[in-house]
PDB file of C-alpha atoms in Angstrom:
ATOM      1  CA  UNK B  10       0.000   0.000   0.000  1.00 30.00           C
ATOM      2  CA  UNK B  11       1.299   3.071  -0.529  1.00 31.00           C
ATOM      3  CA  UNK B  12       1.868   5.892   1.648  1.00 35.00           C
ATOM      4  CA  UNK B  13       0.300   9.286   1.492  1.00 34.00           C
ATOM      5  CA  UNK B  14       2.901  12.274   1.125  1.00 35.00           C
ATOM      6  CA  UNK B  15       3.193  14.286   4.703  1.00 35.00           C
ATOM      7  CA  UNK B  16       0.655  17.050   5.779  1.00 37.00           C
ATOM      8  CA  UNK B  17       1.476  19.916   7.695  1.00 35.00           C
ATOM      9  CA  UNK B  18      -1.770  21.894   9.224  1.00 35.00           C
ATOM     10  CA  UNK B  19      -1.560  25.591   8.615  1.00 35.00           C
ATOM     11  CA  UNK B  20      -1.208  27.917  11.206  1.00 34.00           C
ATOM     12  CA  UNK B  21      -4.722  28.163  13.411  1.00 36.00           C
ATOM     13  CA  UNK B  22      -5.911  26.024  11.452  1.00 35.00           C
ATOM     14  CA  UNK B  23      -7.433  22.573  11.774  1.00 39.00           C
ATOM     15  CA  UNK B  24      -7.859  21.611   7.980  1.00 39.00           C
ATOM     16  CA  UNK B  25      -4.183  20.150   6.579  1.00 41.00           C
ATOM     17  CA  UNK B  26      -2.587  22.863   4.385  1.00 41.00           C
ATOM     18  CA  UNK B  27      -1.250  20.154   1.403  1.00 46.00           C
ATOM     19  CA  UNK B  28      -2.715  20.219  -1.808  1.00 55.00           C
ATOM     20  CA  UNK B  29      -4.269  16.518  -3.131  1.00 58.00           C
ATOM     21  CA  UNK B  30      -1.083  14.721  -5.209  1.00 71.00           C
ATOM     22  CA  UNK B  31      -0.904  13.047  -8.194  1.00 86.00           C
ATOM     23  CA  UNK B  32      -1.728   9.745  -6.509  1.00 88.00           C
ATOM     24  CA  UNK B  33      -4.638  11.443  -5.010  1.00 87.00           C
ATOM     25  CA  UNK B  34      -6.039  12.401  -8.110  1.00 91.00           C
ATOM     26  CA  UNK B  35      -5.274   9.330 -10.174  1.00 92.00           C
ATOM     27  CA  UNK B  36      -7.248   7.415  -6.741  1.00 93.00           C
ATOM     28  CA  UNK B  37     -10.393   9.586  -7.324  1.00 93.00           C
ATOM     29  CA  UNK B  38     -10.761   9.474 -10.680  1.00 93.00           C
ATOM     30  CA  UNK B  39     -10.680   5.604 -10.649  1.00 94.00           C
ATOM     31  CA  UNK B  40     -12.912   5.862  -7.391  1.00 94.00           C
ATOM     32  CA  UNK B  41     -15.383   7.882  -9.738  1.00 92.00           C
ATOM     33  CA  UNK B  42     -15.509   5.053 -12.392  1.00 94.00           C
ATOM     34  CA  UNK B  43     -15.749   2.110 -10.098  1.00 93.00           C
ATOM     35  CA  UNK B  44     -19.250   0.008 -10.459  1.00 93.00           C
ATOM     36  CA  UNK B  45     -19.629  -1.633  -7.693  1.00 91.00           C
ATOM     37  CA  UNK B  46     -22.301  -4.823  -7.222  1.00 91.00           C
ATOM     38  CA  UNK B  47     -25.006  -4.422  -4.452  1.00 88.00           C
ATOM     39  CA  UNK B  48     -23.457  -4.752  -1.003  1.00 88.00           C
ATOM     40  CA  UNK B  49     -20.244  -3.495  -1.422  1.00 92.00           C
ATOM     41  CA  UNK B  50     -19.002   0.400  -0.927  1.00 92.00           C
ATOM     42  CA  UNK B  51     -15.648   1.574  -1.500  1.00 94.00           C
ATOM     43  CA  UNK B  52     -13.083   4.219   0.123  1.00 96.00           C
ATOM     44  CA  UNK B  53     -10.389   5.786  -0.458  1.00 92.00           C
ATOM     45  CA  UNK B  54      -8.484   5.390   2.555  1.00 93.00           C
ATOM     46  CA  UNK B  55      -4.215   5.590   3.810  1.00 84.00           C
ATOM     47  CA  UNK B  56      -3.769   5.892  -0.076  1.00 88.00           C
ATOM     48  CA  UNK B  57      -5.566   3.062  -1.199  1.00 92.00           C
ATOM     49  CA  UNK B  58      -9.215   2.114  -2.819  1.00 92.00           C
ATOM     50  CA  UNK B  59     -10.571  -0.107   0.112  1.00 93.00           C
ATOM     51  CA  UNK B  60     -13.804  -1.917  -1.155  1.00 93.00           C
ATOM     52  CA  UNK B  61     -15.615  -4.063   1.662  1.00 91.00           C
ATOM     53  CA  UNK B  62     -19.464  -5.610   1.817  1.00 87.00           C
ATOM     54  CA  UNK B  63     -22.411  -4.323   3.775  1.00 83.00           C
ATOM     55  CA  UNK B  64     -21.720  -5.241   7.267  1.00 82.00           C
ATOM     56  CA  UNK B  65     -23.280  -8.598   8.846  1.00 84.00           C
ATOM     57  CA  UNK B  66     -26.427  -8.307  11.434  1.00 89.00           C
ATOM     58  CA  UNK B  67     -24.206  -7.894  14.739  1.00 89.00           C
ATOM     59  CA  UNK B  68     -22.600  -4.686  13.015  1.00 92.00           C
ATOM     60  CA  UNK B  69     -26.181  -3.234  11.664  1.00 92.00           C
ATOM     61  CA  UNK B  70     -27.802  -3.933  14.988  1.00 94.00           C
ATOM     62  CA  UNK B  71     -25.140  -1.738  16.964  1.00 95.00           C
ATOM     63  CA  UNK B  72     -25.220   0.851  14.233  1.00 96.00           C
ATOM     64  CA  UNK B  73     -29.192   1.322  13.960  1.00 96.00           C
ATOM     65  CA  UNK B  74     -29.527   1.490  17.877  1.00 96.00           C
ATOM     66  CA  UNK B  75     -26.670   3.537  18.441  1.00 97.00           C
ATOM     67  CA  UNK B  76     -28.564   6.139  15.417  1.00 97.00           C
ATOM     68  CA  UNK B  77     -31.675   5.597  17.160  1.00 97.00           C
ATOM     69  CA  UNK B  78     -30.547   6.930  20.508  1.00 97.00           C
ATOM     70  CA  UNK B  79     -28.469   9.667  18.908  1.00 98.00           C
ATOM     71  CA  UNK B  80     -31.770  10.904  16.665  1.00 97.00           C
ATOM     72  CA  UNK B  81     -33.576  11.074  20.238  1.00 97.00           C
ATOM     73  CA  UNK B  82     -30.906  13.239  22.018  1.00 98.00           C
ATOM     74  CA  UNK B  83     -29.579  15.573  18.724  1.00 98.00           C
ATOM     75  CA  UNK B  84     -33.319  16.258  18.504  1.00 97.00           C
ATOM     76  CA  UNK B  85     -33.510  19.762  19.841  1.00 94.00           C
ATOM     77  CA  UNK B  86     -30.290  20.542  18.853  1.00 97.00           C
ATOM     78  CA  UNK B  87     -28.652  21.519  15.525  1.00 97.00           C
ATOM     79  CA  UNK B  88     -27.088  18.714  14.580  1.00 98.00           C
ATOM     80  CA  UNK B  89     -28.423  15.261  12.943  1.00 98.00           C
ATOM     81  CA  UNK B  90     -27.132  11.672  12.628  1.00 98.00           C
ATOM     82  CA  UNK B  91     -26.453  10.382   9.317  1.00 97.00           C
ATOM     83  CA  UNK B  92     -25.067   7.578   7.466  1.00 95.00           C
ATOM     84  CA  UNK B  93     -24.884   5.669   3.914  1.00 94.00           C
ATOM     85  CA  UNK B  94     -22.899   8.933   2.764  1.00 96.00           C
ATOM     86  CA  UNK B  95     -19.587   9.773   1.534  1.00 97.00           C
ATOM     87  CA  UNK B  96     -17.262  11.639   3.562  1.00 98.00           C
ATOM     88  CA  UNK B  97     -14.907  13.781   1.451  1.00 97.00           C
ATOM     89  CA  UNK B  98     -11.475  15.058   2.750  1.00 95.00           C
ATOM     90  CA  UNK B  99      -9.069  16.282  -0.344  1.00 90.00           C
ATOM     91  CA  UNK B 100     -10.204  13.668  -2.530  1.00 90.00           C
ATOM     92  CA  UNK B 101      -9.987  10.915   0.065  1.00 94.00           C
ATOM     93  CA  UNK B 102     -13.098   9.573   1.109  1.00 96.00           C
ATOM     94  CA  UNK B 103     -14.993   7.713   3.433  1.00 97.00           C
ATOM     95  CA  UNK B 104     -18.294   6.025   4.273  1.00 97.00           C
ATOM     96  CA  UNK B 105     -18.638   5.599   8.184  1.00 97.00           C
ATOM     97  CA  UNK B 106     -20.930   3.572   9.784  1.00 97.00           C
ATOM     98  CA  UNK B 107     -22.152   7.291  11.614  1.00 98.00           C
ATOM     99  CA  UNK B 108     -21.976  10.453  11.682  1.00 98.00           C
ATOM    100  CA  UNK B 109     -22.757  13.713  12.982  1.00 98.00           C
ATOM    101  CA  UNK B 110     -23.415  16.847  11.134  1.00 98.00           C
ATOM    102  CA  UNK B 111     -25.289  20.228  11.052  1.00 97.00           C
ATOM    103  CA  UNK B 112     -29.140  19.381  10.437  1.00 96.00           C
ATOM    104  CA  UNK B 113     -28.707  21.721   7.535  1.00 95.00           C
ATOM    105  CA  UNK B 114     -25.899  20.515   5.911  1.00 93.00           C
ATOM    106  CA  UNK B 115     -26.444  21.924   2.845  1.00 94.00           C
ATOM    107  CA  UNK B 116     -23.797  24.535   2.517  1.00 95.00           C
ATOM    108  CA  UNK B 117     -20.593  21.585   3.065  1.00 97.00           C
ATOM    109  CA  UNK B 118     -22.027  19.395   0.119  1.00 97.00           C
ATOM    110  CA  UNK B 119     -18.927  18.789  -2.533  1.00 94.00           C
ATOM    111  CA  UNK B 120     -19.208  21.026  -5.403  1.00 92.00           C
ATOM    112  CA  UNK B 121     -19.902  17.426  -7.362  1.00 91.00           C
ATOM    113  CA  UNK B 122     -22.716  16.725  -5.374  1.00 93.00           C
ATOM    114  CA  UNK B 123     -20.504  13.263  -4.282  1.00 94.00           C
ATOM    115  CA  UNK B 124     -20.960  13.877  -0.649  1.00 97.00           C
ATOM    116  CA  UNK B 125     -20.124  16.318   2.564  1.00 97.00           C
ATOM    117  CA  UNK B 126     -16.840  17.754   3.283  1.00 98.00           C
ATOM    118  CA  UNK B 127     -15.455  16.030   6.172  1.00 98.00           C
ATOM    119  CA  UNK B 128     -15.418  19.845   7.553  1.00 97.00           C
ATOM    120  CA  UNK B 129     -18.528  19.465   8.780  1.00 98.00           C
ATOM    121  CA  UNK B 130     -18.308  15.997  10.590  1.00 98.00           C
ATOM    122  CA  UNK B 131     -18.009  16.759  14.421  1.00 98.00           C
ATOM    123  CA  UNK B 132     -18.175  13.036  15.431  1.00 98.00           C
ATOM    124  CA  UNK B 133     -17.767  10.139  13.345  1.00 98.00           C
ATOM    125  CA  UNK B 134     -18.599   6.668  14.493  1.00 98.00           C
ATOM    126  CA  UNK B 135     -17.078   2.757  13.186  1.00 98.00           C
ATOM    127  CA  UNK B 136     -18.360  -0.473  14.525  1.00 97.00           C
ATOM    128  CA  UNK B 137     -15.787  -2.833  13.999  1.00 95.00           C
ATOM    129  CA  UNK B 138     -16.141  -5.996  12.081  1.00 92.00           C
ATOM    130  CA  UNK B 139     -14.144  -9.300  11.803  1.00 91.00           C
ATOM    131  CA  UNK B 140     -10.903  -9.637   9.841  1.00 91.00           C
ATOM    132  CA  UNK B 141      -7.592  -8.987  10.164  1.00 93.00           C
ATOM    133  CA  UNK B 142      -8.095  -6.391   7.175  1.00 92.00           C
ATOM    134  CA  UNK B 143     -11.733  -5.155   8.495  1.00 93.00           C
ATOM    135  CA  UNK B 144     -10.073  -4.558  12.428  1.00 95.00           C
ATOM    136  CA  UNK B 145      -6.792  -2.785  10.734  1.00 95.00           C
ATOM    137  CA  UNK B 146      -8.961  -0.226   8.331  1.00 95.00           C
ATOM    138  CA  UNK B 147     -10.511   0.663  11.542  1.00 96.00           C
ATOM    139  CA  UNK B 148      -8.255   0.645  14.304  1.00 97.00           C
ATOM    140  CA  UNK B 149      -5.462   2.087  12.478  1.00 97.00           C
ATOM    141  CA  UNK B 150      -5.986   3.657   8.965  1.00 96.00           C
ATOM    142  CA  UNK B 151      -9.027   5.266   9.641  1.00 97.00           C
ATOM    143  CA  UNK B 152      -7.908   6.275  12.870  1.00 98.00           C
ATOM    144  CA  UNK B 153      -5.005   8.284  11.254  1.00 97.00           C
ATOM    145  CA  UNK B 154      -6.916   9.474   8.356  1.00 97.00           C
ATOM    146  CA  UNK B 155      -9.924  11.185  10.247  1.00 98.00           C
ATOM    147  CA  UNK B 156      -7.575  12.793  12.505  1.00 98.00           C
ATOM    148  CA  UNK B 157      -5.359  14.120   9.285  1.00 97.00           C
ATOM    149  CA  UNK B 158      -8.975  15.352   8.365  1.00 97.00           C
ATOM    150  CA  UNK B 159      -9.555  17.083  11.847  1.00 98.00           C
ATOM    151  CA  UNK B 160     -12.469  15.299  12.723  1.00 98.00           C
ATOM    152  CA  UNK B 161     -13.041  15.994  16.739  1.00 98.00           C
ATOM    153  CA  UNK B 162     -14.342  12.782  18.078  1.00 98.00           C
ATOM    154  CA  UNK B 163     -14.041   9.216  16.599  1.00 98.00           C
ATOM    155  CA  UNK B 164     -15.556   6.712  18.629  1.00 98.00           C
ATOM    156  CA  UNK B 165     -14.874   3.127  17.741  1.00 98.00           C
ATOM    157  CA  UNK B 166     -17.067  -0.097  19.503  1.00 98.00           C
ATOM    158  CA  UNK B 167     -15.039  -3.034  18.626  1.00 97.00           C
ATOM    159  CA  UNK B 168     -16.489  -6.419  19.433  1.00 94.00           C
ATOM    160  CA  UNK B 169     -12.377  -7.732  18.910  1.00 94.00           C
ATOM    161  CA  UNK B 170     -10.636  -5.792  21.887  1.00 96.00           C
ATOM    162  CA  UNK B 171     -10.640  -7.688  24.252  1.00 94.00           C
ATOM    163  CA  UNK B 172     -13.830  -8.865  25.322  1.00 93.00           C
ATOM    164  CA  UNK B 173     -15.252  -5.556  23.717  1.00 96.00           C
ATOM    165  CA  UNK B 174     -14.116  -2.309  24.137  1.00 97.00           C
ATOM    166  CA  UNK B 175     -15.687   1.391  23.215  1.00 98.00           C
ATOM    167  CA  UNK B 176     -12.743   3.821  22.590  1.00 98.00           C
ATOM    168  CA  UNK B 177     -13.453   7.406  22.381  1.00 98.00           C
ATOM    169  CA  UNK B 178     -10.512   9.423  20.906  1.00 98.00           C
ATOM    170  CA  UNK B 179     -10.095  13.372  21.048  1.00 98.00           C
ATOM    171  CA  UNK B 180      -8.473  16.516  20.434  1.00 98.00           C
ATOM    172  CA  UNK B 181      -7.108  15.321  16.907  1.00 98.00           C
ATOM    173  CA  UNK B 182      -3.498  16.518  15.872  1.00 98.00           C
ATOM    174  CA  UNK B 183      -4.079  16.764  11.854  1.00 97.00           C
ATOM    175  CA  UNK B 184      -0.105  16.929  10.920  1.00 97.00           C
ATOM    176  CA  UNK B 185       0.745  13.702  12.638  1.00 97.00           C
ATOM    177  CA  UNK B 186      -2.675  11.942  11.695  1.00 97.00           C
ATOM    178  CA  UNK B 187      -3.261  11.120  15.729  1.00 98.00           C
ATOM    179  CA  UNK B 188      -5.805  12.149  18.287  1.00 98.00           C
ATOM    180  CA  UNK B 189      -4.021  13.015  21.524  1.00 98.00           C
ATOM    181  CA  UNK B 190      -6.509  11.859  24.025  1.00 98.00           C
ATOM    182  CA  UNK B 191      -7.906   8.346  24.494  1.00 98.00           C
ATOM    183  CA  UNK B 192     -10.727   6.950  26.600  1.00 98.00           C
ATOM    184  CA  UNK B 193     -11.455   3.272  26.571  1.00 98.00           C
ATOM    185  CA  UNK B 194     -14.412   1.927  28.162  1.00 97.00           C
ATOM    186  CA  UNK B 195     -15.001  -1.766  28.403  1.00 96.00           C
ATOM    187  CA  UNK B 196     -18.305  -3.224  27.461  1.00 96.00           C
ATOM    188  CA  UNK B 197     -20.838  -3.300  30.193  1.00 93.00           C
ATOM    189  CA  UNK B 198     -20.180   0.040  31.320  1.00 95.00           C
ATOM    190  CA  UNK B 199     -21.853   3.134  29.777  1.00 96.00           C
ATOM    191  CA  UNK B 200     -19.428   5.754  28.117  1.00 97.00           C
ATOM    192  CA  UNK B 201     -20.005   9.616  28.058  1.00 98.00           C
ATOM    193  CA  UNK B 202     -18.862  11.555  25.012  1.00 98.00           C
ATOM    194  CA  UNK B 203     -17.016  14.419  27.026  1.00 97.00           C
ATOM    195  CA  UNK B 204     -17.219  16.689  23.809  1.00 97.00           C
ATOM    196  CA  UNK B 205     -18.537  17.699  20.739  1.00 97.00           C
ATOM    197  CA  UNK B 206     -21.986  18.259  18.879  1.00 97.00           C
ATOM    198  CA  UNK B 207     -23.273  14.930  21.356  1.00 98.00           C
ATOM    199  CA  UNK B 208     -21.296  15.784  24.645  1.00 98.00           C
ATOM    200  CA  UNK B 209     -22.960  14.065  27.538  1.00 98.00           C
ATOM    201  CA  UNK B 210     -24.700  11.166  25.021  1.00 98.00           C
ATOM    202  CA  UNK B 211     -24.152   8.223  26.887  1.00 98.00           C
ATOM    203  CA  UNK B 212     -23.070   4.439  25.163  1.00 98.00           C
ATOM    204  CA  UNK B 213     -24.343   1.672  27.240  1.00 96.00           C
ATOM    205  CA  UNK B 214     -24.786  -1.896  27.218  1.00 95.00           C
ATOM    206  CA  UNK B 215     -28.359  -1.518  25.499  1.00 94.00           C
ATOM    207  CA  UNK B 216     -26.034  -0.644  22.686  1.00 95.00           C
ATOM    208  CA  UNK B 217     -22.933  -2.559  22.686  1.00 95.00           C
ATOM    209  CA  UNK B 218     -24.146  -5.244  24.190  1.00 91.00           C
ATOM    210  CA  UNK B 219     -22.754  -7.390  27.406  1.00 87.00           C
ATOM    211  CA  UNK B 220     -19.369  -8.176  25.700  1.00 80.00           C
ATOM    212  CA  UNK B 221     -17.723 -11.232  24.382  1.00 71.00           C
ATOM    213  CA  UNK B 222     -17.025 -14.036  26.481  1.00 61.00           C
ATOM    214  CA  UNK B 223     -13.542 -15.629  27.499  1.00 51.00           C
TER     215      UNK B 223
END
């Protein structure tokens, strides 16, 4: 795989200051053409098209009542849950499992109509699913590439840490691709996001589940 040239954040700034490069561009424009069959999305992700199916019933179940309790508690507020949408970041793009964004959104749609600009994601959501490659995208190359893109909160609930683990990772550092803080919260006991557009929305077990055994 290859490796994406390094980004430097401008001054102030959370957005990363370098232009898309010539592998970036030759990566979209095959991203563009690709026909996929039903089930299947695709990313461009760590400098790479990643193409993986439609998640099994475990994953969908987590997702759906994790968006269910998040469309309950965003409700007066001005922010929504989404998913099933392209994330865009300087032609690299992603499809998370959630999201959160302004309830009108309107203004960060792409000028191609392809999806939002990741500008607008204030917490991003993955529910991890099994593979060596699935666990990997996740835990590492999406961890580094939505903190590149300056996204504020990631939270990852991964069935495959242990005996299930909810990670909740912070205050993102976009010119080394890391978030600097890190909670981890084992399954079985409830979570608080301690910032962004859902600070104080709790994860419990009525979402994650008890946790794997042994």
């Amino acid at each position: 795989m290859t490796a994406l040239a390094d980004e430097t954040p401008e001054a102030g700034m959370t957005k990363v200051a370098t232009p898309p490069s010539d592998l970036d561009d030759v990566l979209w424009q095959a991203w563009r053409a690709m026909e996929l069959p039903e089930g299947y999305h695709a990313e461009i992700i760590g400098g790479a098209i990643e193409v993986s199916p439609t998640g099994r019933y475990a994953h969908g179940r987590i997702v759906n009542e994790l968006r269910d309790r998040l469309v309950v508690f965003l409700a007066k507020s001005e922010f929504a849950a989404r998913q099933d949408i392209n994330v865009i970041h300087r032609r690299k793009v992603w499809i998370p499992d959630l999201f959160v964004v302004p309830a009108d959104a309107e203004e960060y749609v792409t000028e191609d109509g392809l999806g939002i600009d990741a500008s607008a994601v204030g917490l991003v959501v993955e529910v991890v699913s099994p593979g060596s490659e699935s666990i990997t995208r996740d835990r590492t190359r999406k961890r580094s590439s939505y903190a590149r893109a300056g996204i504020p909160v990631y939270v990852l609930i991964d069935d495959y840490d242990e005996n299930g683990i909810v990670t909740v990772l912070t205050v993102p550092e976009p010119g080394k691709g890391v978030y600097r803080n890190e909670l981890r919260t084992a399954y079985g006991t409830a979570v608080t996001l301690p910032e962004g557009p859902a600070q104080g929305f709790t994860i419990g077990v009525d979402v994650t589940g008890i946790g794997r055994q042994g």
